[in-house]
Amino acid sequence: MKYMLMARRICLFVLLMCTGLKVFAGAKQSFNDVPFTQEYSIKYNLEDSTILLTNAVADRNGYIQLFSSEGLMMPKAGQLLFPGSLVPDNHYKPTSDKKISALSTYDNQLIYLDDQAVFSNAWAGRLFVKHELPTAKLLCPGSDFTFLVSDGKELRLLADSKISWSGTSKEPVKQIVFSEANETFYLLSDKQIFSLSVTSPKIKPVFKADEMTCIAPVETMLLVGTQNGYFKLNTATNKQEGLIQQNLPSTHITTIAEIDGTIWFGAAGGAFRLEEDCGFKYYASKRWLPSDQVLSISKGPENSILILTSGGLTKLCREEMTLAEKADFFEKQVRERHIRNGFNATLGRMTDGDVTSGNLVDSDNDGLWTSMYLAAEALRYSVTHSDDALQNVRESLDAMDRLFTINPVPGFPSRSFERRGYKYDSEPWRRADDPEWDWKSTTSSDEAIGHFFVYGVIAELVDVPEVKNQAIALIDTLMSHVLKNDYYLVDWNGEPTLWGRWNPEYVNNFPINVGDRKINSSNIIGMLQTAYHFTRKEKYKEAAFNLMQNHGYYENLMRPMKEIGYASEDASDWAKMLSEGWNHSDDEMYFCGYWGLYRYALNDTLKASFKEAIVDHWEAERPEKDALWNMMTGLVGGADYDYEEALWFLEKYPLDLIDWSVKNSDRKDIDFIPENFRGQTIESVLPPDELPIGRHNRNRFMLDDGGRGRAEFSAGDIWLLPYWMGRYLGIIKETTTTKK
């Protein structure tokens, strides 16, 4: 056994010191930045909750009008993130002064029902057909200027500008629709569907069922919504086809509409549309809707969809956009609302999503979130040589630099700093020598790896001497502190911080399957390699080899992810706490650290080994389809690390980064899996615009969140970093043409 152990150490030493093997990264797959459909919501809130809304429509001019218990209404103001309101529509008094009882469209023109007639202001006002139903409330246009109106009992078919047929329904009618396929009106009551042919008008019973809520014609079918799903009704046989569809995002269907060949559903729990793969695209929460109780869905102006809810109207905009244009949008979002003293900050303390009501707040992770945004801007500068990007780099790098100088501990980076009297918590804060400022202590390994990541990016890619030298000086400063203090971050009180610990006694105290043993080893080796690469100080290289050869850090960081799991029963309480489940903050630290671990590997043999470790980690993360993990794995080259999924992530991430309350756990259209260490809840991850907003350290299989619109996150770390990493690596090709 003694000789086997010695042989193993000799092999490891040879492996670590070998410099002869060359590792070539293969060509990366690249993608043109072609326009995609970006969806976003403009909301118009109903300020008077006593008003009952019925439906919303738009005409060929883009004029939007609503019908309510208080008559005609219209949207006022409103833009993305700045909701408008619904107000009475007095635009044309001869219309609004009438006793309007229903609103619809025919041939993309607005038509109205009042106590006397069906009429319109289109066609020079010639459409005016009296119906002789003073309490008429239902209006359905057919073809060739035919209309069916009803008061819920009596019916009048209007054709050739007169009443062509009158009849009475045996049951109260609550909805009327028209099928162009067979020139037939269909009437829905609580428990029955009737038909009325235009060519031979006669009310005929078609189908009976309980709990029917709405109907919609689609080709030769009727889609029938119920309180628990929907089904297809064949209008040729008057029989149900197949089983009722209940695997839906929300099963209490309130309205169905076919718009430009796409089937839309409104429900008590939001809106959704049927996709080509027979799945559903779901729109719920205040990211999309004023309320989740949907009343009607219709075609809106400029490729939009109008979704009316009990709380107001959504104009679901669908705009062609490139990723470059989306990046421009997010660059402005960050600069306008998320820069605090140079830090990449969250806008917090908001009221119901109102970004004008919020305050910029500090964070324990100001250093990390800023390092990720700063890296994005450095990559942007490397790709574009934008003066704006360079200025952003200078300002945020100065903030990172001041983290070291605002406290009295040599080489120790503060978590954050803030003007005295404006800090938002207590314990970690300390008084700075400058009476205007306080600094936050207890800095963790999250911040440390963020510092090394971004300083390495800047030192390598920003070709401005004073900026490059500033970054290298900070690398040396922080690494010297860690080495001087025996691989600890030592705080103002002379004690190691809770998380800034890379000392072998601490790291190797964990069982081999506890993630902290692997992550701390991986991070410190990447940090030391970065320091050696840019300073050429032998102490950093020697320290890295010492940890790998004599303290098992190479084995630790190379340990496959499949071996990381729950601590055993005989492990310490600390180890058990750290291994209660997959740590997604560790994922963020790993991937930020991989820049220095792989890029600045001390020799090519190590580089090849580190590539194996990185790809192994990416394989474990693959189900999340996180663009940052996929793009950063692209650093090692040689394969397609699901770059299409990364583009999907970037395209589907919402423009609205407010932490709205989101709930997906009660959906019936997703496949849940058993509880597991990974924290994966469902078979396939949902699109980002259906999930709660979260940074990359959040489990993307977390389905629910109760944010209530209290904060807006910055796109700096969430979106811009993976985008610019993709641009830098050539995975996303530069846009050659964009729309104005």
XYZ file of C-alpha atoms in Angstrom:
740
model
C 0.000 0.000 0.000
C 2.871 2.372 0.867
C 4.510 1.845 -2.539
C 1.165 2.215 -4.377
C 0.580 5.550 -2.659
C 4.094 6.717 -3.549
C 3.629 5.679 -7.179
C 0.329 7.546 -7.292
C 1.993 10.729 -6.028
C 4.806 10.404 -8.577
C 2.266 10.005 -11.397
C 0.357 13.005 -10.125
C 3.550 15.078 -9.938
C 4.419 14.167 -13.527
C 0.893 15.013 -14.602
C 0.998 18.408 -12.908
C 4.457 19.399 -14.080
C 4.247 18.130 -17.650
C 4.250 20.943 -20.212
C 4.783 19.092 -23.460
C 1.234 18.065 -24.373
C -0.593 20.545 -26.576
C -4.361 20.780 -26.371
C -6.128 22.362 -29.301
C -9.671 23.638 -28.959
C -11.793 22.764 -31.923
C -13.839 25.244 -33.878
C -16.998 26.432 -32.172
C -20.391 26.382 -33.791
C -21.604 29.895 -34.547
C -25.029 31.397 -35.141
C -26.181 34.433 -37.074
C -28.076 36.959 -34.989
C -31.333 36.731 -36.909
C -34.513 38.489 -35.758
C -36.828 36.576 -33.447
C -40.224 37.424 -31.970
C -39.783 39.265 -28.687
C -42.937 39.403 -26.600
C -43.657 41.952 -23.904
C -46.724 43.283 -22.167
C -48.184 46.777 -22.018
C -50.773 46.802 -19.251
C -53.730 49.121 -18.719
C -55.080 48.818 -15.201
C -58.736 49.146 -14.239
C -58.676 51.605 -11.373
C -62.372 51.239 -10.404
C -62.941 47.633 -9.296
C -66.729 48.054 -9.375
C -66.665 48.233 -13.191
C -67.219 44.903 -14.931
C -65.338 44.442 -18.191
C -66.721 42.295 -21.033
C -64.475 42.340 -24.089
C -61.854 44.362 -25.952
C -61.393 44.725 -29.726
C -59.371 46.766 -32.223
C -60.201 48.007 -35.706
C -58.045 48.258 -38.830
C -56.767 51.664 -37.687
C -55.375 50.225 -34.466
C -58.072 51.889 -32.373
C -58.711 49.820 -29.227
C -62.086 49.899 -27.542
C -63.590 48.005 -24.608
C -67.113 47.315 -23.481
C -67.923 47.425 -19.774
C -70.767 47.806 -17.305
C -70.160 51.559 -17.607
C -70.267 51.598 -21.395
C -67.392 52.082 -23.819
C -63.854 52.457 -22.487
C -60.426 52.942 -24.002
C -56.772 52.537 -22.934
C -54.831 55.607 -21.833
C -51.041 56.055 -21.984
C -49.113 52.878 -21.128
C -45.763 51.444 -22.188
C -43.502 48.586 -21.167
C -42.960 48.745 -17.368
C -45.143 51.858 -17.126
C -48.794 50.712 -17.077
C -51.564 52.889 -18.423
C -55.189 52.932 -17.339
C -58.681 52.375 -18.713
C -60.900 55.440 -19.072
C -64.355 56.199 -20.526
C -64.288 56.470 -24.318
C -65.868 59.763 -25.300
C -63.908 60.012 -28.500
C -67.071 60.166 -30.621
C -70.063 61.378 -28.633
C -72.775 60.241 -31.077
C -71.614 56.700 -30.296
C -70.689 56.904 -26.620
C -73.940 58.690 -25.764
C -75.991 55.764 -27.045
C -77.088 52.891 -24.788
C -74.412 50.534 -26.069
C -74.984 46.948 -24.915
C -72.373 45.010 -26.941
C -69.241 45.626 -28.992
C -67.673 43.548 -31.773
C -65.852 43.830 -35.105
C -66.753 42.932 -38.672
C -64.266 43.115 -41.528
C -61.821 44.833 -39.120
C -64.303 47.595 -38.333
C -65.961 48.366 -35.009
C -69.663 47.521 -34.774
C -72.069 48.216 -31.932
C -75.333 46.970 -30.481
C -77.698 49.277 -28.645
C -81.351 49.121 -27.647
C -82.474 49.770 -31.227
C -80.013 48.533 -33.839
C -76.707 47.098 -34.961
C -74.667 49.993 -36.336
C -71.190 51.208 -37.157
C -69.359 54.416 -37.963
C -67.475 52.636 -40.751
C -68.842 52.378 -44.298
C -69.800 56.071 -44.036
C -72.223 55.147 -41.247
C -74.529 53.239 -43.601
C -74.705 50.150 -41.394
C -77.779 50.622 -39.219
C -80.101 47.626 -38.870
C -82.938 47.710 -36.334
C -83.524 44.522 -34.316
C -86.646 45.276 -32.173
C -85.099 43.833 -28.986
C -84.854 46.695 -26.486
C -82.804 44.587 -24.031
C -80.516 42.965 -26.610
C -77.072 42.183 -25.161
C -75.471 39.595 -27.466
C -74.082 40.464 -30.899
C -72.384 38.101 -33.342
C -71.459 39.055 -36.927
C -71.722 36.407 -39.629
C -70.835 36.812 -43.298
C -72.172 39.178 -45.940
C -73.310 41.703 -43.323
C -75.484 39.209 -41.465
C -75.736 39.536 -37.694
C -77.403 37.519 -34.976
C -78.511 39.409 -31.873
C -80.196 38.230 -28.692
C -81.382 39.366 -25.309
C -80.560 35.927 -23.947
C -83.898 34.462 -24.936
C -85.232 36.083 -28.095
C -83.121 36.019 -31.265
C -83.083 38.142 -34.399
C -81.165 37.308 -37.566
C -80.364 40.482 -39.491
C -79.621 40.217 -43.203
C -80.021 42.582 -46.137
C -80.447 45.461 -43.662
C -83.577 43.967 -42.078
C -84.793 41.253 -39.738
C -84.755 38.083 -41.833
C -85.693 35.650 -39.048
C -86.956 35.718 -35.461
C -86.920 32.918 -32.912
C -86.856 31.969 -29.269
C -84.313 29.841 -27.457
C -85.568 27.223 -25.016
C -82.596 27.938 -22.737
C -80.890 31.203 -21.794
C -78.149 31.974 -24.330
C -74.813 33.217 -22.944
C -72.621 33.180 -26.069
C -73.043 33.207 -29.851
C -70.308 32.385 -32.398
C -70.262 32.026 -36.170
C -68.573 29.283 -38.198
C -67.592 30.325 -41.704
C -66.964 26.684 -42.610
C -70.676 25.844 -42.651
C -72.319 29.282 -42.517
C -73.833 28.505 -39.137
C -74.266 30.328 -35.852
C -73.758 28.333 -32.648
C -75.471 29.266 -29.407
C -74.213 28.229 -25.972
C -76.336 27.844 -22.861
C -75.250 26.440 -19.516
C -75.709 22.821 -20.559
C -76.408 22.783 -24.298
C -75.146 23.944 -27.685
C -77.607 24.858 -30.466
C -77.077 25.646 -34.136
C -78.746 28.144 -36.434
C -77.990 27.917 -40.159
C -77.972 31.158 -42.122
C -79.407 29.461 -45.214
C -82.283 27.703 -43.406
C -82.688 29.404 -40.040
C -83.958 27.059 -37.375
C -82.694 26.448 -33.868
C -81.436 22.872 -33.544
C -79.942 21.147 -30.496
C -76.382 19.993 -31.159
C -74.748 18.762 -27.966
C -75.383 18.451 -24.227
C -72.788 18.582 -21.462
C -72.319 19.989 -17.985
C -69.997 22.816 -16.976
C -69.537 24.287 -20.486
C -68.191 27.822 -20.311
C -67.406 28.980 -23.875
C -67.180 27.888 -27.515
C -65.080 28.868 -30.534
C -65.252 27.699 -34.186
C -62.015 26.292 -35.638
C -62.379 25.000 -39.201
C -65.052 22.241 -39.047
C -64.816 21.939 -35.280
C -66.077 23.719 -32.241
C -63.657 23.994 -29.345
C -65.691 23.812 -26.164
C -64.287 25.190 -22.952
C -65.412 23.823 -19.620
C -64.695 24.362 -15.950
C -62.134 21.569 -16.201
C -60.497 21.633 -19.617
C -61.725 21.723 -23.216
C -62.772 19.300 -25.930
C -63.384 19.214 -29.682
C -66.882 18.944 -31.108
C -67.227 17.726 -34.707
C -69.867 19.955 -36.279
C -70.530 17.454 -39.066
C -71.446 14.632 -36.670
C -72.268 16.751 -33.606
C -70.120 14.369 -31.552
C -67.186 14.932 -29.257
C -63.834 13.917 -30.712
C -61.324 12.426 -28.299
C -61.096 12.960 -24.570
C -61.379 16.264 -22.801
C -57.982 17.996 -22.697
C -57.065 18.704 -19.083
C -53.258 18.839 -19.260
C -53.344 22.621 -19.350
C -51.642 25.484 -17.540
C -55.069 26.385 -16.104
C -58.134 24.193 -16.575
C -61.084 26.547 -15.910
C -61.490 27.885 -19.452
C -63.227 31.243 -19.804
C -62.689 32.126 -23.476
C -61.235 30.626 -26.668
C -60.184 32.443 -29.835
C -58.475 31.597 -33.107
C -56.207 34.446 -34.203
C -54.238 34.161 -37.439
C -54.296 30.386 -37.232
C -53.230 30.169 -33.586
C -55.556 28.917 -30.852
C -55.657 31.067 -27.716
C -57.251 30.157 -24.405
C -58.263 32.400 -21.547
C -58.737 30.861 -18.133
C -59.274 31.630 -14.487
C -55.502 31.303 -14.094
C -54.110 33.226 -17.053
C -53.893 32.937 -20.855
C -52.096 30.410 -23.045
C -51.766 29.540 -26.680
C -51.445 26.189 -28.425
C -47.964 25.669 -29.885
C -47.012 23.665 -32.971
C -45.659 20.858 -30.775
C -49.059 20.714 -29.019
C -47.582 22.254 -25.891
C -48.710 25.584 -24.490
C -47.151 29.026 -24.131
C -48.370 30.402 -20.802
C -48.965 34.020 -19.803
C -49.788 34.641 -16.167
C -48.783 36.895 -13.274
C -48.401 40.648 -13.483
C -45.415 40.218 -15.769
C -48.060 39.709 -18.432
C -51.557 40.472 -17.104
C -53.246 42.955 -14.748
C -54.974 39.913 -13.232
C -55.085 36.212 -14.065
C -58.887 36.112 -14.546
C -59.108 36.335 -18.355
C -62.336 37.556 -19.949
C -61.603 37.825 -23.666
C -58.779 37.478 -26.203
C -58.719 39.175 -29.593
C -56.440 40.401 -32.350
C -54.784 43.730 -31.596
C -52.946 46.294 -33.711
C -49.448 45.751 -35.101
C -49.266 42.004 -34.544
C -50.356 42.329 -30.913
C -52.879 40.301 -28.934
C -55.453 41.948 -26.664
C -56.043 40.008 -23.439
C -58.782 41.455 -21.261
C -58.829 40.487 -17.604
C -60.966 41.407 -14.621
C -58.198 43.813 -13.565
C -57.617 45.514 -16.887
C -56.245 45.064 -20.388
C -52.972 43.644 -21.683
C -51.627 44.510 -25.089
C -49.300 41.587 -25.718
C -46.774 43.068 -28.124
C -44.849 40.807 -30.490
C -41.914 42.624 -32.036
C -39.188 41.382 -34.353
C -35.868 41.940 -32.589
C -32.273 40.729 -32.794
C -30.195 39.790 -29.768
C -28.044 42.856 -30.460
C -31.115 45.063 -30.200
C -32.157 43.295 -27.019
C -28.668 43.913 -25.652
C -29.071 47.641 -26.406
C -32.358 47.627 -24.478
C -30.737 45.978 -21.471
C -27.661 48.218 -21.603
C -30.018 51.180 -21.147
C -31.953 49.396 -18.394
C -28.764 48.912 -16.393
C -27.442 52.430 -16.838
C -30.766 54.162 -16.208
C -31.857 52.282 -13.092
C -29.197 49.920 -11.739
C -25.906 51.742 -11.140
C -25.199 52.617 -7.483
C -21.774 54.176 -6.868
C -20.541 52.145 -9.837
C -22.034 48.888 -8.513
C -24.481 46.757 -10.490
C -27.440 47.003 -8.097
C -31.029 45.893 -7.648
C -33.861 48.419 -7.625
C -35.709 47.430 -4.458
C -38.534 48.573 -2.175
C -40.876 48.999 -5.122
C -44.656 49.152 -4.869
C -46.494 46.750 -7.176
C -43.882 46.852 -9.929
C -43.662 50.653 -10.140
C -40.009 51.305 -10.987
C -40.429 54.980 -10.078
C -41.244 53.969 -6.490
C -38.070 51.932 -5.848
C -34.671 52.613 -4.290
C -31.253 51.316 -5.266
C -30.203 48.949 -2.477
C -26.901 47.461 -1.400
C -26.273 43.725 -1.357
C -23.966 41.288 0.388
C -22.955 40.310 -3.136
C -22.324 43.759 -4.612
C -18.832 42.590 -5.505
C -20.052 39.491 -7.328
C -22.986 41.042 -9.211
C -20.777 43.956 -10.234
C -17.948 41.668 -11.326
C -20.334 39.820 -13.635
C -21.691 43.036 -15.170
C -18.187 44.490 -15.377
C -16.990 41.353 -17.165
C -19.869 41.765 -19.632
C -18.780 45.328 -20.372
C -15.149 44.280 -20.723
C -16.153 41.563 -23.183
C -18.324 44.097 -24.987
C -15.354 46.443 -25.236
C -13.141 43.635 -26.511
C -15.675 42.845 -29.252
C -16.771 46.362 -30.233
C -14.153 48.792 -28.835
C -17.099 50.916 -27.761
C -16.149 54.082 -25.875
C -19.341 53.682 -23.863
C -18.364 50.156 -22.798
C -14.905 51.363 -21.788
C -16.337 54.151 -19.657
C -18.649 51.632 -17.975
C -15.597 49.465 -17.269
C -13.715 52.373 -15.734
C -16.595 53.371 -13.439
C -17.387 49.896 -12.126
C -13.707 48.968 -11.798
C -13.245 52.056 -9.621
C -16.100 50.827 -7.401
C -14.432 47.407 -7.112
C -11.091 49.094 -6.358
C -12.615 51.178 -3.573
C -13.857 48.002 -1.871
C -10.203 47.478 -0.888
C -9.362 51.019 0.207
C -12.474 51.982 2.187
C -11.639 49.515 4.971
C -8.473 49.390 7.153
C -7.554 45.738 6.433
C -4.694 45.390 3.893
C -5.762 43.496 0.773
C -9.247 42.760 2.084
C -12.184 43.563 -0.234
C -15.322 44.846 1.476
C -18.633 43.349 0.490
C -19.989 46.822 -0.254
C -19.946 50.430 0.882
C -22.641 53.042 1.345
C -23.077 56.577 2.595
C -23.476 56.682 6.344
C -27.092 56.543 7.474
C -28.335 54.740 4.358
C -27.328 51.128 4.972
C -30.209 48.660 4.969
C -29.038 46.057 7.508
C -26.812 46.122 10.581
C -24.324 43.431 11.558
C -21.773 43.371 8.712
C -21.436 47.172 8.554
C -18.389 49.024 9.900
C -17.455 52.678 10.116
C -14.983 53.892 7.505
C -12.328 56.480 8.357
C -14.176 58.822 6.030
C -17.128 60.061 8.145
C -19.395 60.024 5.099
C -19.163 56.283 4.530
C -19.665 52.814 6.010
C -18.307 49.528 4.628
C -19.698 46.008 4.797
C -17.494 43.248 6.187
C -17.686 39.387 6.278
C -16.713 39.089 2.595
C -17.288 35.606 1.197
C -15.770 33.332 -1.416
C -18.563 34.401 -3.818
C -17.116 37.893 -3.962
C -13.521 36.678 -4.099
C -14.034 34.496 -7.167
C -15.982 37.325 -8.794
C -13.013 39.644 -8.264
C -10.557 37.213 -9.852
C -12.885 36.441 -12.751
C -13.413 40.019 -13.823
C -9.859 41.198 -13.193
C -8.614 38.370 -15.393
C -11.072 39.318 -18.137
C -10.031 42.986 -17.962
C -6.308 42.295 -17.727
C -6.439 40.067 -20.785
C -8.964 41.815 -23.005
C -9.017 45.552 -22.260
C -6.114 47.056 -24.209
C -5.932 50.249 -22.147
C -2.723 50.250 -20.040
C -4.015 52.055 -16.965
C -7.148 49.893 -16.820
C -5.227 46.674 -17.393
C -2.647 47.615 -14.740
C -5.357 48.527 -12.257
C -6.914 45.080 -12.674
C -3.552 43.295 -12.290
C -2.747 45.288 -9.155
C -6.049 44.206 -7.616
C -5.336 40.563 -8.478
C -1.989 40.805 -6.706
C -3.449 42.675 -3.742
C -6.208 40.156 -3.045
C -4.090 37.060 -3.688
C -1.330 38.358 -1.442
C -3.870 38.806 1.360
C -5.106 35.227 0.964
C -1.587 33.740 0.932
C -0.390 35.882 3.834
C -3.342 34.683 5.902
C -2.889 30.974 5.217
C -5.627 30.726 2.557
C -8.239 32.700 4.485
C -9.966 36.034 4.006
C -9.257 37.706 7.351
C -11.671 40.418 8.464
C -11.330 43.564 10.598
C -11.318 41.475 13.793
C -8.390 39.286 12.755
C -10.654 36.287 12.219
C -11.422 34.452 8.968
C -14.773 35.290 7.473
C -17.426 32.581 7.504
C -17.061 31.683 3.826
C -13.667 33.030 2.733
C -11.834 29.794 3.513
C -9.568 27.805 1.208
C -7.194 26.420 3.829
C -6.544 22.651 3.452
C -7.469 21.959 7.073
C -10.889 23.463 6.424
C -11.414 22.178 2.873
C -10.318 18.592 3.425
C -12.281 18.327 6.630
C -15.374 17.766 4.475
C -16.287 14.284 3.201
C -15.362 13.898 -0.456
C -19.019 13.992 -1.581
C -19.740 17.368 0.068
C -19.675 20.047 -2.609
C -17.638 22.613 -0.645
C -14.566 20.394 -0.840
C -14.691 20.463 -4.644
C -15.765 24.096 -5.154
C -13.196 25.621 -2.773
C -10.402 23.599 -4.368
C -11.498 24.554 -7.870
C -11.787 28.240 -7.019
C -8.474 28.673 -5.219
C -6.492 26.953 -7.969
C -8.118 29.216 -10.560
C -7.357 32.254 -8.389
C -3.704 31.312 -7.929
C -3.258 30.566 -11.642
C -4.774 33.950 -12.523
C -2.410 35.695 -10.116
C 0.618 33.886 -11.516
C -0.402 34.438 -15.144
C -0.522 38.223 -14.794
C 2.122 38.899 -12.123
C 4.594 36.074 -12.850
C 5.279 35.848 -9.135
C 6.530 32.342 -8.393
C 4.841 32.253 -4.981
C 1.459 31.894 -6.661
C 2.568 29.074 -8.936
C 4.277 27.269 -6.076
C 1.194 27.613 -3.904
C -1.022 26.139 -6.604
C 1.218 23.116 -7.109
C 1.550 22.665 -3.350
C -2.227 22.520 -2.891
C -2.659 20.128 -5.808
C 0.282 17.827 -5.024
C 0.345 17.772 -1.242
C -3.203 18.551 -0.184
C -5.345 16.738 -2.731
C -6.825 19.815 -4.395
C -6.334 18.302 -7.839
C -8.367 15.218 -6.867
C -10.911 17.451 -5.151
C -11.581 19.668 -8.151
C -11.532 16.761 -10.601
C -14.090 14.754 -8.619
C -17.079 14.044 -10.933
C -20.272 15.900 -10.174
C -22.199 12.629 -9.937
C -20.276 11.892 -6.714
C -21.489 15.084 -5.024
C -24.509 14.429 -2.839
C -25.916 14.220 0.662
C -23.477 13.957 3.557
C -23.472 10.678 5.465
C -25.089 10.304 8.872
C -21.727 10.385 10.641
C -20.704 13.681 9.004
C -20.621 16.945 10.953
C -23.718 19.103 11.233
C -21.926 21.761 9.156
C -21.259 19.263 6.351
C -24.874 18.061 6.494
C -26.155 21.626 6.264
C -23.941 22.346 3.273
C -25.144 19.245 1.446
C -28.890 19.426 1.986
C -29.267 19.878 -1.761
C -27.574 21.131 -4.901
C -26.034 24.556 -4.291
C -26.739 26.815 -7.257
C -24.589 29.603 -5.835
C -21.717 27.143 -6.126
C -22.562 26.720 -9.815
C -22.161 30.447 -10.320
C -18.836 30.407 -8.442
C -17.576 27.397 -10.403
C -18.301 28.897 -13.799
C -16.904 32.318 -12.920
C -13.817 30.509 -11.655
C -13.464 28.445 -14.825
C -12.134 31.491 -16.684
C -8.981 31.390 -14.550
C -8.930 27.628 -14.021
C -8.923 26.748 -17.726
C -7.632 29.843 -19.445
C -4.600 30.316 -17.225
C -3.834 26.658 -16.491
C -0.190 26.260 -15.474
C 0.476 23.751 -18.252
C -1.302 22.058 -21.106
C -1.745 18.756 -19.284
C -3.610 20.509 -16.490
C -5.591 22.420 -19.093
C -6.787 19.166 -20.623
C -7.758 17.811 -17.205
C -9.551 20.997 -16.231
C -11.498 20.838 -19.470
C -12.772 17.413 -18.417
C -13.903 18.804 -15.054
C -15.659 21.766 -16.668
C -17.484 19.645 -19.241
C -18.462 17.161 -16.520
C -20.001 20.025 -14.538
C -21.758 21.359 -17.618
C -23.293 17.926 -18.238
C -24.813 18.082 -14.751
C -26.131 21.601 -15.425
C -27.360 20.811 -18.913
C -31.062 20.350 -17.997
C -31.283 23.977 -16.815
C -30.505 25.334 -20.304
C -28.783 28.310 -18.697
C -27.111 30.479 -21.327
C -24.246 31.449 -19.032
C -23.222 27.874 -18.274
C -23.418 26.926 -21.956
C -21.522 29.967 -23.181
C -18.817 29.764 -20.525
C -18.286 26.076 -21.199
C -17.575 27.226 -24.738
C -14.267 28.565 -23.357
C -12.855 25.043 -23.611
C -13.851 24.680 -27.292
C -14.151 21.472 -29.236
C -17.887 20.851 -29.057
C -21.351 22.356 -29.234
C -22.345 22.935 -25.637
C -26.042 23.381 -26.403
C -25.572 26.801 -27.946
C -29.046 26.695 -29.482
C -30.447 26.287 -25.974
C -28.346 29.292 -24.923
C -29.886 31.367 -27.719
C -33.323 30.116 -26.646
C -32.568 31.339 -23.121
C -31.453 34.760 -24.379
C -34.422 35.129 -26.696
C -37.023 33.963 -24.173
C -35.747 35.955 -21.216
C -38.380 38.644 -20.559
C -37.708 42.338 -21.006
C -39.582 42.844 -17.729
C -37.122 41.859 -14.965
C -39.461 42.665 -12.068
C -39.861 39.939 -9.446
C -43.572 39.406 -9.922
C -45.301 36.642 -8.002
C -45.255 33.573 -10.240
C -46.906 30.194 -9.721
C -46.415 27.152 -11.940
C -46.627 24.320 -9.423
C -50.369 23.810 -9.977
C -50.089 23.487 -13.763
C -51.362 20.287 -15.374
C -49.307 20.591 -18.578
C -45.891 19.916 -17.054
C -44.414 16.569 -15.992
C -43.274 16.480 -12.372
C -40.516 14.121 -11.247
C -39.661 12.702 -7.790
C -37.794 14.845 -5.275
C -34.041 14.680 -5.804
C -30.701 16.136 -4.666
C -30.421 18.158 -7.865
C -33.592 20.091 -7.022
C -35.068 19.366 -10.448
C -38.853 19.465 -10.140
C -40.082 18.797 -13.676
C -38.917 16.866 -16.716
C -38.081 19.877 -18.931
C -37.254 23.374 -17.769
C -39.830 26.062 -18.544
C -38.987 29.099 -20.692
C -37.450 31.988 -18.721
C -40.465 34.232 -19.347
C -42.719 31.754 -17.496
C -40.430 31.444 -14.457
C -39.652 33.775 -11.561
C -36.873 36.270 -12.301
C -33.618 35.127 -10.788
C -29.887 35.385 -11.144
C -27.787 32.466 -12.307
C -27.427 31.210 -8.739
C -31.117 30.341 -8.647
C -32.464 26.894 -9.460
C -34.211 27.251 -12.813
C -36.517 24.410 -11.792
C -37.933 26.538 -8.977
C -41.477 27.028 -10.216
C -43.029 29.544 -7.815
C -42.126 32.836 -6.190
C -44.004 35.433 -4.156
C -42.117 38.539 -5.207
C -45.185 40.791 -5.546
C -43.344 43.254 -7.779
C -41.090 44.614 -5.037
C -37.813 44.693 -6.988
C -36.392 44.978 -10.484
C -33.246 42.950 -11.165
C -30.411 44.220 -13.319
C -29.803 42.644 -16.702
C -26.087 43.298 -16.215
C -25.277 39.917 -14.723
C -28.410 37.980 -15.741
C -28.464 38.633 -19.494
C -25.589 40.803 -20.686
C -22.834 38.511 -19.402
C -23.935 35.371 -21.310
C -24.723 37.472 -24.403
C -21.342 39.182 -24.548
C -19.559 35.956 -23.668
C -21.274 34.414 -26.698
C -20.258 37.366 -28.848
C -16.658 37.230 -27.607
C -16.346 33.501 -28.294
C -17.862 33.933 -31.763
C -20.839 31.723 -30.916
C -23.145 34.625 -31.742
C -22.103 36.342 -34.947
C -22.197 40.100 -35.208
C -25.445 41.461 -36.566
C -25.005 42.656 -40.135
C -28.444 44.169 -40.631
C -30.974 45.357 -38.091
C -34.250 47.144 -38.385
C -34.611 50.735 -37.335
